[in-house]
JSON list of N, CA and C in Angstrom, two decimals:
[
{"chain": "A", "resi": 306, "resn": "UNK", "atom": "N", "xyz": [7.89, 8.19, 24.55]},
{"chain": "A", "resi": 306, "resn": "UNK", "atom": "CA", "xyz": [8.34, 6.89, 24.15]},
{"chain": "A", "resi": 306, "resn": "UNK", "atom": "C", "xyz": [7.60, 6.47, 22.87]},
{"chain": "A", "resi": 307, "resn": "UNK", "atom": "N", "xyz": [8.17, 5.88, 21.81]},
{"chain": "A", "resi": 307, "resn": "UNK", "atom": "CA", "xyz": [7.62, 5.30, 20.83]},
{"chain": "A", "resi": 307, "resn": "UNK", "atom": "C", "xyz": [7.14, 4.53, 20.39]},
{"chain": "A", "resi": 308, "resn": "UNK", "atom": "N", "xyz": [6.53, 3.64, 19.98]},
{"chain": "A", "resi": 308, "resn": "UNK", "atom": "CA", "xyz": [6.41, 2.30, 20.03]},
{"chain": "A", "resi": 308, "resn": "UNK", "atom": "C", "xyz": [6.59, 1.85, 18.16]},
{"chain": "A", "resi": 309, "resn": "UNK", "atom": "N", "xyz": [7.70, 0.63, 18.21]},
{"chain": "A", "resi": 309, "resn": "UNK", "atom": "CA", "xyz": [7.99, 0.23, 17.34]},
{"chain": "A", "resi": 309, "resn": "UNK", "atom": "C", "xyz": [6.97, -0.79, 16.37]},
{"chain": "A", "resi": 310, "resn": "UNK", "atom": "N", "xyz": [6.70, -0.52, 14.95]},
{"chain": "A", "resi": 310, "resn": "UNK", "atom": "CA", "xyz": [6.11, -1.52, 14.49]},
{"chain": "A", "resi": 310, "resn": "UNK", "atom": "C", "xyz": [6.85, -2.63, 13.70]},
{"chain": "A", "resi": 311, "resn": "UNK", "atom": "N", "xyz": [7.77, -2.61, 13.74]},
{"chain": "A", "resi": 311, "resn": "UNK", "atom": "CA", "xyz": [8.42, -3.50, 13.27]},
{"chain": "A", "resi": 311, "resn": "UNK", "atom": "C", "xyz": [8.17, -5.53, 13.30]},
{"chain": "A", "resi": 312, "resn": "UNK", "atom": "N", "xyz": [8.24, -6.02, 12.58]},
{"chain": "A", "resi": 312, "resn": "UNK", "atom": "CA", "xyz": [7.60, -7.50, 12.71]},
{"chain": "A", "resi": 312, "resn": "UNK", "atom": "C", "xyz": [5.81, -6.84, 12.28]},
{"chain": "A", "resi": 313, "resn": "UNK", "atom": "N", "xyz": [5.24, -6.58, 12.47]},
{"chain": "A", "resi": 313, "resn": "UNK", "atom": "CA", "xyz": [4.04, -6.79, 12.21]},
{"chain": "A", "resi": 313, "resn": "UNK", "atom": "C", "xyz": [3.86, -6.00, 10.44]},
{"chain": "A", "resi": 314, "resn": "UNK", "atom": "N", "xyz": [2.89, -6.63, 10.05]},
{"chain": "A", "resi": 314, "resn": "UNK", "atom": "CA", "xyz": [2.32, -6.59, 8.43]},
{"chain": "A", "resi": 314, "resn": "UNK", "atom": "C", "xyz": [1.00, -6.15, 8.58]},
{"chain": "A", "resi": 315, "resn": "UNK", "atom": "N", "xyz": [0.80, -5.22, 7.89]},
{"chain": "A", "resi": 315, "resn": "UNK", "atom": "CA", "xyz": [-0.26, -4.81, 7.55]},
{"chain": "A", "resi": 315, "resn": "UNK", "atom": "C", "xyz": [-1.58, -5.27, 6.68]},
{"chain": "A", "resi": 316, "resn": "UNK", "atom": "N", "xyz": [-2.43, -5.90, 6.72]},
{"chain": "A", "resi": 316, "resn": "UNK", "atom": "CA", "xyz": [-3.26, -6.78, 6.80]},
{"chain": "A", "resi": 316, "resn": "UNK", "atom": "C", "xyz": [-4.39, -5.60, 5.06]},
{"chain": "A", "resi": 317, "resn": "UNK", "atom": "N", "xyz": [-4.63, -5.74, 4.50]},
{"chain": "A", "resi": 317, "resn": "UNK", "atom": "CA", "xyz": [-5.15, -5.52, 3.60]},
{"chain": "A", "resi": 317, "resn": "UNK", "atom": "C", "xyz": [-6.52, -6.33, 3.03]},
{"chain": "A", "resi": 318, "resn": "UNK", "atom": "N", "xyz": [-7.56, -5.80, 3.57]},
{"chain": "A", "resi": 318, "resn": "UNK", "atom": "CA", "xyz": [-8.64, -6.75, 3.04]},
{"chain": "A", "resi": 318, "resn": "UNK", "atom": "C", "xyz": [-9.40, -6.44, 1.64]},
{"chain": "A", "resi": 319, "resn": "UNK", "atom": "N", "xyz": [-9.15, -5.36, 1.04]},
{"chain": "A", "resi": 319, "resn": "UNK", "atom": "CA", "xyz": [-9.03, -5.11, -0.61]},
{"chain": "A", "resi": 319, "resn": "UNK", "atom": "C", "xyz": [-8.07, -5.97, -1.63]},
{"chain": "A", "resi": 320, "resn": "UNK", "atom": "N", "xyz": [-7.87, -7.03, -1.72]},
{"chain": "A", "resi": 320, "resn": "UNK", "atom": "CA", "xyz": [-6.88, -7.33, -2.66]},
{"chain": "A", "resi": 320, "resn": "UNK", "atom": "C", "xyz": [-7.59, -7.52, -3.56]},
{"chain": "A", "resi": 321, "resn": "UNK", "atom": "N", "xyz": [-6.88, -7.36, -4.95]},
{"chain": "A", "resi": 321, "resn": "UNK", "atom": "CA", "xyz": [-7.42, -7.05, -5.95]},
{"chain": "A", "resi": 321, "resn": "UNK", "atom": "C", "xyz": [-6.79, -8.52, -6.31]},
{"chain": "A", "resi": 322, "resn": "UNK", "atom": "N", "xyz": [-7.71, -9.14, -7.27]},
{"chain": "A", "resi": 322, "resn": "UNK", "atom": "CA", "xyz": [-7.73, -10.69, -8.00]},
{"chain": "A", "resi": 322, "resn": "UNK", "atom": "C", "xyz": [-7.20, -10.57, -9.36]},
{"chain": "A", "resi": 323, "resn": "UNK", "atom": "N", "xyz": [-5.86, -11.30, -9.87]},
{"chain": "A", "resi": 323, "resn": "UNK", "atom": "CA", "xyz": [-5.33, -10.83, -11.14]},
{"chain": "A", "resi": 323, "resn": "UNK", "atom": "C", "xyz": [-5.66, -12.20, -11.72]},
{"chain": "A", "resi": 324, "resn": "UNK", "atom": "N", "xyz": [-5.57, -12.43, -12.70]},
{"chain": "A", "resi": 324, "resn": "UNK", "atom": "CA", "xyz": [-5.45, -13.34, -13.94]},
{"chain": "A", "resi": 324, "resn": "UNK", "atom": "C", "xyz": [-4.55, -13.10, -14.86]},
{"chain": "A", "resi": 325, "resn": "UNK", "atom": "N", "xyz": [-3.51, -15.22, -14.72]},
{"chain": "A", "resi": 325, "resn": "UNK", "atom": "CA", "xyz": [-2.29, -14.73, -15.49]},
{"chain": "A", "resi": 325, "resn": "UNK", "atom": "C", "xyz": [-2.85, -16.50, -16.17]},
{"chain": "A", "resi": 326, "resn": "UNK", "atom": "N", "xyz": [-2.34, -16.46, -17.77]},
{"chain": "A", "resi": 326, "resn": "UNK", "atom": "CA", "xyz": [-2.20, -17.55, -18.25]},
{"chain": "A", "resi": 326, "resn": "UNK", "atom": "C", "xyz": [-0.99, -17.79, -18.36]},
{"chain": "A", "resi": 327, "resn": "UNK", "atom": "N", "xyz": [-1.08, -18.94, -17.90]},
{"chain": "A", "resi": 327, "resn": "UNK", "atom": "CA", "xyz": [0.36, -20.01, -17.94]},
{"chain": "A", "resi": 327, "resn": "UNK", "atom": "C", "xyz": [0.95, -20.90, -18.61]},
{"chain": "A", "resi": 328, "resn": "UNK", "atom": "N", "xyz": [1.99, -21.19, -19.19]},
{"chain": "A", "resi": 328, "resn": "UNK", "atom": "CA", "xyz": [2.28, -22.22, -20.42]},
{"chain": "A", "resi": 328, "resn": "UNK", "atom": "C", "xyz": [2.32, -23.42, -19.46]},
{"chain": "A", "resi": 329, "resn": "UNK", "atom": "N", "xyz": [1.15, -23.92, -18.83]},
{"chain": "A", "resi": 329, "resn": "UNK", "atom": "CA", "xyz": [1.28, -25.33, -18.06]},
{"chain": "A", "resi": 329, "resn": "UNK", "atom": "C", "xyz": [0.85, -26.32, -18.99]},
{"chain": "A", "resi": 330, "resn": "UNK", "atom": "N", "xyz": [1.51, -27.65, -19.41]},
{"chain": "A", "resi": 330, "resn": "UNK", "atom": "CA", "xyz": [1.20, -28.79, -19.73]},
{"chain": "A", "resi": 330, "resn": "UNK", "atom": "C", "xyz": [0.83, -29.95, -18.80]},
{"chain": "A", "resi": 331, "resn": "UNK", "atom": "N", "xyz": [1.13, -29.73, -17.49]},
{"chain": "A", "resi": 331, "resn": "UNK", "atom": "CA", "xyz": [0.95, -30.81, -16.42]},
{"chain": "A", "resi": 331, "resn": "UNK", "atom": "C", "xyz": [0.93, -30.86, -14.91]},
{"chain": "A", "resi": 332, "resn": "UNK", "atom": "N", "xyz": [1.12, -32.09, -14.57]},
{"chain": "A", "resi": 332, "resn": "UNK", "atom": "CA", "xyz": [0.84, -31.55, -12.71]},
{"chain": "A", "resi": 332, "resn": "UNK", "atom": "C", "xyz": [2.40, -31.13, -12.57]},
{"chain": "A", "resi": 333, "resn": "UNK", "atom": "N", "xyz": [3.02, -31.37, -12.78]},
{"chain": "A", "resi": 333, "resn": "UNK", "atom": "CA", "xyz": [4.74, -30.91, -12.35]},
{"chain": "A", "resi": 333, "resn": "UNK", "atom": "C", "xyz": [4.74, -29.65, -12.89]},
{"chain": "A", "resi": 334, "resn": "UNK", "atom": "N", "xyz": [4.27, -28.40, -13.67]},
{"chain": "A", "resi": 334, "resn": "UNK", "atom": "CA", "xyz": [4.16, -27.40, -14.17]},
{"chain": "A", "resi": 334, "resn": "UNK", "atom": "C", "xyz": [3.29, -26.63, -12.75]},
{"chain": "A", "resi": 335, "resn": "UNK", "atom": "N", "xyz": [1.84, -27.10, -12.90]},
{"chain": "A", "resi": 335, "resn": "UNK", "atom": "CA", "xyz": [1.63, -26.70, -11.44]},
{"chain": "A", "resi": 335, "resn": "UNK", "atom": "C", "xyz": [1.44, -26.63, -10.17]},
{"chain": "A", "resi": 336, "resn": "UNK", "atom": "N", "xyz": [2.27, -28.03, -10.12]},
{"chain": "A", "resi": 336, "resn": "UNK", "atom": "CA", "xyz": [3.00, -27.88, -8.80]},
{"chain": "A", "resi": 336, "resn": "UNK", "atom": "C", "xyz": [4.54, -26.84, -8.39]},
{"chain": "A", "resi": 337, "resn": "UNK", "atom": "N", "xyz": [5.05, -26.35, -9.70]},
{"chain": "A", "resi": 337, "resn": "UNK", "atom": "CA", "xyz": [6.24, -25.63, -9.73]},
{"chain": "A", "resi": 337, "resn": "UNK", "atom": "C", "xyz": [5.43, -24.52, -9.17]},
{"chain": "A", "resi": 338, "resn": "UNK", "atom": "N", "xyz": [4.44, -24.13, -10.23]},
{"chain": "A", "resi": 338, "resn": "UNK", "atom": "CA", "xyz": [3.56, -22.51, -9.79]},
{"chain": "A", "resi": 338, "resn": "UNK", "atom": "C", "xyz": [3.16, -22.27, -8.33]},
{"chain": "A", "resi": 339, "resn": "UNK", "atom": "N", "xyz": [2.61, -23.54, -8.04]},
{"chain": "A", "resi": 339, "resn": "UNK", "atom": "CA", "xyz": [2.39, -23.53, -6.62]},
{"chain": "A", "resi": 339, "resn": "UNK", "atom": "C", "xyz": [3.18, -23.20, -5.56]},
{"chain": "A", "resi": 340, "resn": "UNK", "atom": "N", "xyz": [4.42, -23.92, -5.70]},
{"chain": "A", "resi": 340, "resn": "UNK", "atom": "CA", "xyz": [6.24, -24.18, -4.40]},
{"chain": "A", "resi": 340, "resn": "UNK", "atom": "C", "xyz": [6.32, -22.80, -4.49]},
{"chain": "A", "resi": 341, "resn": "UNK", "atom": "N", "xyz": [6.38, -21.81, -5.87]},
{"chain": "A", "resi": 341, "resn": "UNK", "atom": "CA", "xyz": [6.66, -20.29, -6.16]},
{"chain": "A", "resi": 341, "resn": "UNK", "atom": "C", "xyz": [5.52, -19.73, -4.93]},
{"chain": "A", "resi": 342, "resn": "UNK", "atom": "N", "xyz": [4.21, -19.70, -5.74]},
{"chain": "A", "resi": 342, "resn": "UNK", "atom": "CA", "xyz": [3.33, -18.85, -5.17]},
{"chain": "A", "resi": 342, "resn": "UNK", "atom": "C", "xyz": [3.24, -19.05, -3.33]},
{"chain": "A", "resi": 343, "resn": "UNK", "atom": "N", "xyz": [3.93, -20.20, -3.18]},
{"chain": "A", "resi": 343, "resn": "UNK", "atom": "CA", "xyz": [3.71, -20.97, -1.46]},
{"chain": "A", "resi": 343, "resn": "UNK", "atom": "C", "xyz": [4.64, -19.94, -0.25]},
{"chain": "A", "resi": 344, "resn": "UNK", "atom": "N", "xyz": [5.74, -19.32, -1.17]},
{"chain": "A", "resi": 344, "resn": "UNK", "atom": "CA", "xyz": [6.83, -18.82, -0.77]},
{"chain": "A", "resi": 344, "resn": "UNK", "atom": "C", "xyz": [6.38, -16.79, -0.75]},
{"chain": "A", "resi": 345, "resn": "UNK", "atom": "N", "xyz": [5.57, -16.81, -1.47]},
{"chain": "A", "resi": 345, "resn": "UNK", "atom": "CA", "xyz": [5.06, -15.31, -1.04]},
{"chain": "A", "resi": 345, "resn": "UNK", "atom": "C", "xyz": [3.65, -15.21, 0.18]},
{"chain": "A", "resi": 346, "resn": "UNK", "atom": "N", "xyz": [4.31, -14.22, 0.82]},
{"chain": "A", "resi": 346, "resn": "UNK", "atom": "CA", "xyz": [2.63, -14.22, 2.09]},
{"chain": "A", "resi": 346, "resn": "UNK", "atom": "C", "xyz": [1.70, -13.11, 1.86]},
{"chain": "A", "resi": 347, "resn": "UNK", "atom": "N", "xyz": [1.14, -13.69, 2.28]},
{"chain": "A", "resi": 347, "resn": "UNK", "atom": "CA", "xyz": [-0.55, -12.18, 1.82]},
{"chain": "A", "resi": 347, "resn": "UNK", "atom": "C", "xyz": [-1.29, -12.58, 0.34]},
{"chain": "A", "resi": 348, "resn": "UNK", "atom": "N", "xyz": [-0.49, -14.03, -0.18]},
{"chain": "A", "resi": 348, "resn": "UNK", "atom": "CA", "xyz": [-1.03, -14.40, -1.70]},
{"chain": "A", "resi": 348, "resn": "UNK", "atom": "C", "xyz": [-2.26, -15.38, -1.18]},
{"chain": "A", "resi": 349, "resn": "UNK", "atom": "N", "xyz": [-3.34, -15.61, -1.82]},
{"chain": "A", "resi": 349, "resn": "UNK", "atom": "CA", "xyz": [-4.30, -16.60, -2.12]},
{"chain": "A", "resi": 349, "resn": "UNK", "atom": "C", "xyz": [-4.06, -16.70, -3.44]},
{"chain": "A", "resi": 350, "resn": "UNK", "atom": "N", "xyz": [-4.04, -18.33, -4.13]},
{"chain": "A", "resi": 350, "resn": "UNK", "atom": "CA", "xyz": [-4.45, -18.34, -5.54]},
{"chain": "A", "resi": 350, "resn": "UNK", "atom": "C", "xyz": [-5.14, -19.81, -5.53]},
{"chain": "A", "resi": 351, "resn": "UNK", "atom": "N", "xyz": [-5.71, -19.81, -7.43]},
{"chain": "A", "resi": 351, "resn": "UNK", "atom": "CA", "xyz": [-5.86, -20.46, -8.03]},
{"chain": "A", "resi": 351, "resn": "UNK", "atom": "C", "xyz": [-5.23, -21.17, -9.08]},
{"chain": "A", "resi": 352, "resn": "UNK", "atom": "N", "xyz": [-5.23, -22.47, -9.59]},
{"chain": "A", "resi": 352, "resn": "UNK", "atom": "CA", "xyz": [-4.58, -22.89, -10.37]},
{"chain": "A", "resi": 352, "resn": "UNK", "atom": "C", "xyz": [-6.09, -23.87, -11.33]},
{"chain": "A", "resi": 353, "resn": "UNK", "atom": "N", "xyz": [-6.28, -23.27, -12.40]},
{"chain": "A", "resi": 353, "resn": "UNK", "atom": "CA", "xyz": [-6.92, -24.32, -13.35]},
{"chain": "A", "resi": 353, "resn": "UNK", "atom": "C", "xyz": [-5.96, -24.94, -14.39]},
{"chain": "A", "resi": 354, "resn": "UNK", "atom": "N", "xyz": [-5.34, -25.66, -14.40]},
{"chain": "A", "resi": 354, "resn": "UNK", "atom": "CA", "xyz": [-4.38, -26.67, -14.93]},
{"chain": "A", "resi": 354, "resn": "UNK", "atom": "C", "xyz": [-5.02, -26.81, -16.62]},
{"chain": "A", "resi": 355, "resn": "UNK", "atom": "N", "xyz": [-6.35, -27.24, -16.88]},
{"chain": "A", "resi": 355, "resn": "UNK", "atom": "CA", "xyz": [-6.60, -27.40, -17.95]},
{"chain": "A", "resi": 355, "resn": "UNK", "atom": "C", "xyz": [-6.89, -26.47, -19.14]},
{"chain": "A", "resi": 356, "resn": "UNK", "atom": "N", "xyz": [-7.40, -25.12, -18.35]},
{"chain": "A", "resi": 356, "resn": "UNK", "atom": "CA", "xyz": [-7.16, -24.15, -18.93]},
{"chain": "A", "resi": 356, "resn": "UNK", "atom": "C", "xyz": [-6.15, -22.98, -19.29]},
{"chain": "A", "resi": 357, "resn": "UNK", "atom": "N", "xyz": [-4.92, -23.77, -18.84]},
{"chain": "A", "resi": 357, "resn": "UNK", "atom": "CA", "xyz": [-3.50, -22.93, -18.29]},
{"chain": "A", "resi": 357, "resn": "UNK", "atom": "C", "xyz": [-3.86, -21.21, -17.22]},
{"chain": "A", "resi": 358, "resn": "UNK", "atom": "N", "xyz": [-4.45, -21.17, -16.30]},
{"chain": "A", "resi": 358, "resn": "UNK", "atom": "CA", "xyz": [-5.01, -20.25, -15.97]},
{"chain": "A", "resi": 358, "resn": "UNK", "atom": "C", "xyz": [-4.43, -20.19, -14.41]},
{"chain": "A", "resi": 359, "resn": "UNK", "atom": "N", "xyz": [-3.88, -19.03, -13.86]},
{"chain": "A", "resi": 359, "resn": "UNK", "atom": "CA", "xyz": [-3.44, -18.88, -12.43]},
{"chain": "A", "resi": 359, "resn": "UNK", "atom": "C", "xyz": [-4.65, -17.70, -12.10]},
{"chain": "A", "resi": 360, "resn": "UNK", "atom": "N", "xyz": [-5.41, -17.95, -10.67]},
{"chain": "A", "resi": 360, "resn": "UNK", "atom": "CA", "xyz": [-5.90, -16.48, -10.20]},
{"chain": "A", "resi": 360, "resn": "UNK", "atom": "C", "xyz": [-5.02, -16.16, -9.28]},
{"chain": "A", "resi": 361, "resn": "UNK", "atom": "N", "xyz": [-5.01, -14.81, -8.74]},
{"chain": "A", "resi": 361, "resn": "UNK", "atom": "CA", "xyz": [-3.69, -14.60, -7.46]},
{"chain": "A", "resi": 361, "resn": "UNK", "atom": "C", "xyz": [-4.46, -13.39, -6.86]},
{"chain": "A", "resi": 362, "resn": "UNK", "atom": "N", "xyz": [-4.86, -13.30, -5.71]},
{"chain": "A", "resi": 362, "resn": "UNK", "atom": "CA", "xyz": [-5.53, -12.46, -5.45]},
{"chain": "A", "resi": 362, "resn": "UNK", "atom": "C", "xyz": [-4.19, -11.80, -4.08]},
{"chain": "A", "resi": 363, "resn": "UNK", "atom": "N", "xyz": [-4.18, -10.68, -4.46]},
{"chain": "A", "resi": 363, "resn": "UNK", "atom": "CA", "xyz": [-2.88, -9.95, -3.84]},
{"chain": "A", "resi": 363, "resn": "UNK", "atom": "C", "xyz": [-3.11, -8.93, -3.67]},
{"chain": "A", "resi": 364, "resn": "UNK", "atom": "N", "xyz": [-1.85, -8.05, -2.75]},
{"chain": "A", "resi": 364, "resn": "UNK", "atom": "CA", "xyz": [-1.97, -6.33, -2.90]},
{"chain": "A", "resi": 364, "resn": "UNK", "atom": "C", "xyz": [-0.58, -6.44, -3.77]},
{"chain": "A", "resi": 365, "resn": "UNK", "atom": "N", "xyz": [0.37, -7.36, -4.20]},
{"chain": "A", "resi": 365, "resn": "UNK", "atom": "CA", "xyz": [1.22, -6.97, -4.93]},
{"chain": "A", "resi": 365, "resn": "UNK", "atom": "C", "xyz": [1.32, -6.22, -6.06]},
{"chain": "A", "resi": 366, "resn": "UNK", "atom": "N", "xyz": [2.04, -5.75, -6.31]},
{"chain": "A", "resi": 366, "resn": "UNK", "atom": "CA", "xyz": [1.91, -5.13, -8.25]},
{"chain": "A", "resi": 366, "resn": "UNK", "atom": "C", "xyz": [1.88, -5.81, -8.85]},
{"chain": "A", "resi": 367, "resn": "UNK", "atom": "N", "xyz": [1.28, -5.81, -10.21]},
{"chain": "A", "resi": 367, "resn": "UNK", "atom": "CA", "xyz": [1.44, -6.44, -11.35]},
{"chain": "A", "resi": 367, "resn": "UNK", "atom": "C", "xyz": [2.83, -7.22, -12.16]},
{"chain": "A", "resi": 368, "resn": "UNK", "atom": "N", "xyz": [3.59, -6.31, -11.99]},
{"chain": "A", "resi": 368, "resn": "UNK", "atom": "CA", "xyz": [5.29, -6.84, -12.70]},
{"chain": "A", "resi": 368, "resn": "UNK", "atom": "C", "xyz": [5.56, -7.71, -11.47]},
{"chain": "A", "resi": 369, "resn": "UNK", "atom": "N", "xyz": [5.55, -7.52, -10.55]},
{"chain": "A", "resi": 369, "resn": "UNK", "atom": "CA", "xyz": [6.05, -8.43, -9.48]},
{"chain": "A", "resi": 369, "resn": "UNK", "atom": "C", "xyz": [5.31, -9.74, -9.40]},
{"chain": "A", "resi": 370, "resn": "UNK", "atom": "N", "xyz": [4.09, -10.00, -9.76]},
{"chain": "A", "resi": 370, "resn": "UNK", "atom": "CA", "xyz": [3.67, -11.28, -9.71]},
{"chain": "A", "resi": 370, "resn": "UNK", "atom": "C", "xyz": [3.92, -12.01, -11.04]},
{"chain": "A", "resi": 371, "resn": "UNK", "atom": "N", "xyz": [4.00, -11.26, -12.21]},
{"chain": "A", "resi": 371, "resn": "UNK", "atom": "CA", "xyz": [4.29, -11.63, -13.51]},
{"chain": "A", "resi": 371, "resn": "UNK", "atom": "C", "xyz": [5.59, -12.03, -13.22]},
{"chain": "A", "resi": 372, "resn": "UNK", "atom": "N", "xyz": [6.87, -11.34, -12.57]},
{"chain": "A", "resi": 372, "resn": "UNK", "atom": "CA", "xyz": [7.61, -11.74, -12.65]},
{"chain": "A", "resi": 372, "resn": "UNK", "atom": "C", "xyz": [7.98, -13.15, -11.65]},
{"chain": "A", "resi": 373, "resn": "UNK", "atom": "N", "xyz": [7.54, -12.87, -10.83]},
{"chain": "A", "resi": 373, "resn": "UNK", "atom": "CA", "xyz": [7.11, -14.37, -9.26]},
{"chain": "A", "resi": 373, "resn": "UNK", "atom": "C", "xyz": [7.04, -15.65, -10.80]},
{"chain": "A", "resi": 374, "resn": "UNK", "atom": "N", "xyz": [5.65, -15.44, -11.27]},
{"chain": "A", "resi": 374, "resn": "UNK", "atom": "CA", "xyz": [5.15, -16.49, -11.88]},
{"chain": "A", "resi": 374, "resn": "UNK", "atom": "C", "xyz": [6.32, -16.97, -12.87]},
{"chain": "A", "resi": 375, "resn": "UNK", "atom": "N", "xyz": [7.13, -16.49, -13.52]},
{"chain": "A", "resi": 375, "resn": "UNK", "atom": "CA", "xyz": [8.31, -16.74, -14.35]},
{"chain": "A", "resi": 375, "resn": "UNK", "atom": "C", "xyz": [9.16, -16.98, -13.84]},
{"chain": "A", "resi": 376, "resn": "UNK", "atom": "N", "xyz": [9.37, -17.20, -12.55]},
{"chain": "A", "resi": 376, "resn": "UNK", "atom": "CA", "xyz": [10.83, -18.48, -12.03]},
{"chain": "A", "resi": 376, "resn": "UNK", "atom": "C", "xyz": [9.91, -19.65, -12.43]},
{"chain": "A", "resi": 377, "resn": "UNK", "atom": "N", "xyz": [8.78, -20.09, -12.83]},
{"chain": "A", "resi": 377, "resn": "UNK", "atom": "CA", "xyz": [8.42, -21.42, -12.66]},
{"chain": "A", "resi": 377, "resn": "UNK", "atom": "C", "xyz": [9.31, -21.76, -14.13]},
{"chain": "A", "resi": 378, "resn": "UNK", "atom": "N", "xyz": [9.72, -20.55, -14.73]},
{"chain": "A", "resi": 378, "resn": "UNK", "atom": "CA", "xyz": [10.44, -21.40, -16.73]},
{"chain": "A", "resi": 378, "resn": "UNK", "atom": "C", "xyz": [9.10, -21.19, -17.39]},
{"chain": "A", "resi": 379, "resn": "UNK", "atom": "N", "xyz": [7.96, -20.96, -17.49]},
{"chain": "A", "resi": 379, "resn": "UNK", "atom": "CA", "xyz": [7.02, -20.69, -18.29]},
{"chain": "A", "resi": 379, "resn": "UNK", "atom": "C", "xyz": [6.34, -19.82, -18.72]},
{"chain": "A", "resi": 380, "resn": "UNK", "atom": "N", "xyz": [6.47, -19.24, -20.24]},
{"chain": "A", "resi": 380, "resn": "UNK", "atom": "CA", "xyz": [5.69, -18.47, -20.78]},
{"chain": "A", "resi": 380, "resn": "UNK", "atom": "C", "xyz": [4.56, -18.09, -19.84]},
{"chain": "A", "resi": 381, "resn": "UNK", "atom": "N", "xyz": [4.12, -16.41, -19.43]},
{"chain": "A", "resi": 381, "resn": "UNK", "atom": "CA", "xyz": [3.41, -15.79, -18.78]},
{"chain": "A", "resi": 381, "resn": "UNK", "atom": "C", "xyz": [2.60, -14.55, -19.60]},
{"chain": "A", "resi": 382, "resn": "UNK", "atom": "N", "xyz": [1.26, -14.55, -19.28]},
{"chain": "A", "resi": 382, "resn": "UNK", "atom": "CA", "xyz": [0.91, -13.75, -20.17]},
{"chain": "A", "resi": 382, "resn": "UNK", "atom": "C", "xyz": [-0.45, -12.87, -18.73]},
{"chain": "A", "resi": 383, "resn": "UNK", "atom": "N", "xyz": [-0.37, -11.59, -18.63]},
{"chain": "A", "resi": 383, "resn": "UNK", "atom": "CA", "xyz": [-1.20, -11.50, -18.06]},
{"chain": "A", "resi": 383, "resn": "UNK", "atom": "C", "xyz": [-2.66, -10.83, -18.58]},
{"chain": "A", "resi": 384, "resn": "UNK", "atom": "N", "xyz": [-3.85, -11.72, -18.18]},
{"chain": "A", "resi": 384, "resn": "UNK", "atom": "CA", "xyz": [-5.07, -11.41, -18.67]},
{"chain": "A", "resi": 384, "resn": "UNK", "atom": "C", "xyz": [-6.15, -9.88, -17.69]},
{"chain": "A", "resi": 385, "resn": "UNK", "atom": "N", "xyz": [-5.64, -9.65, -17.00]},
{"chain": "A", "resi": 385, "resn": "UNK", "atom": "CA", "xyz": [-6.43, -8.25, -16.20]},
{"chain": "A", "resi": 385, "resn": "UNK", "atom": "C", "xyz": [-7.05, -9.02, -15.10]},
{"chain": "A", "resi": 386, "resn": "UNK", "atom": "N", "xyz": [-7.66, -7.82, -14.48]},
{"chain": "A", "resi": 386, "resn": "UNK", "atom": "CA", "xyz": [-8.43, -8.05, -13.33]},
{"chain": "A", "resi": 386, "resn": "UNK", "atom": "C", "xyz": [-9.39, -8.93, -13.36]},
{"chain": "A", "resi": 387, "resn": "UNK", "atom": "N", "xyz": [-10.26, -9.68, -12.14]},
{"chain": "A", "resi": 387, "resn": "UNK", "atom": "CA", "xyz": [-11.29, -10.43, -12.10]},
{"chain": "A", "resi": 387, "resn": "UNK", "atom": "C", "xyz": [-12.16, -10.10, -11.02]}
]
C-alpha cells in the first residue's frame, strides 16, 4: 500500500533572502506589493517604503518573484542576495 503525499508542502528552512528595488512612491504602492506578496505561501518579506526596497526571503526562483513583484505596475529591478 502506498501512502499519498498529496496536500502536504514541503517545508524548507534554507530560504535564500532576495533584494528587489521598487518604483514605490507611497503607502498605496506598498500596500499593492504587499495584497501581491500576501497571496504567495512559504514568502516572508520586507517592505522599506523610503528606500523603495522589498526583502523576500523564499525558495522561489528569481524570475518568478521579479515577475510576482510586477503585477503591482511598478518598475522592478533586482539587487542580489542578502
Amino acid at each position: 500500500m502506498r501512502k499519498s503525499t498529496a496536500g502536504f508542502h514541503h517545508i524548507t528552512t534554507n530560504m535564500t533572502k532576495h533584494e528587489f528595488e521598487v518604483a514605490m512612491t507611497c503607502e498605496g504602492c506598498s500596500g499593492a506589493v504587499t495584497r501581491i506578496l500576501n497571496k504567495l505561501e512559504d514568502v516572508k518579506f520586507e517592505i522599506d517604503l523610503p528606500k523603495k526596497l522589498v526583502w523576500i526571503e523564499s525558495d522561489r526562483d528569481v524570475e518568478f518573484l521579479t515577475d510576482t513583484l510586477k503585477k503591482c505596475g511598478k518598475e522592478v529591478k533586482y539587487n542580489g542576495t542578502k
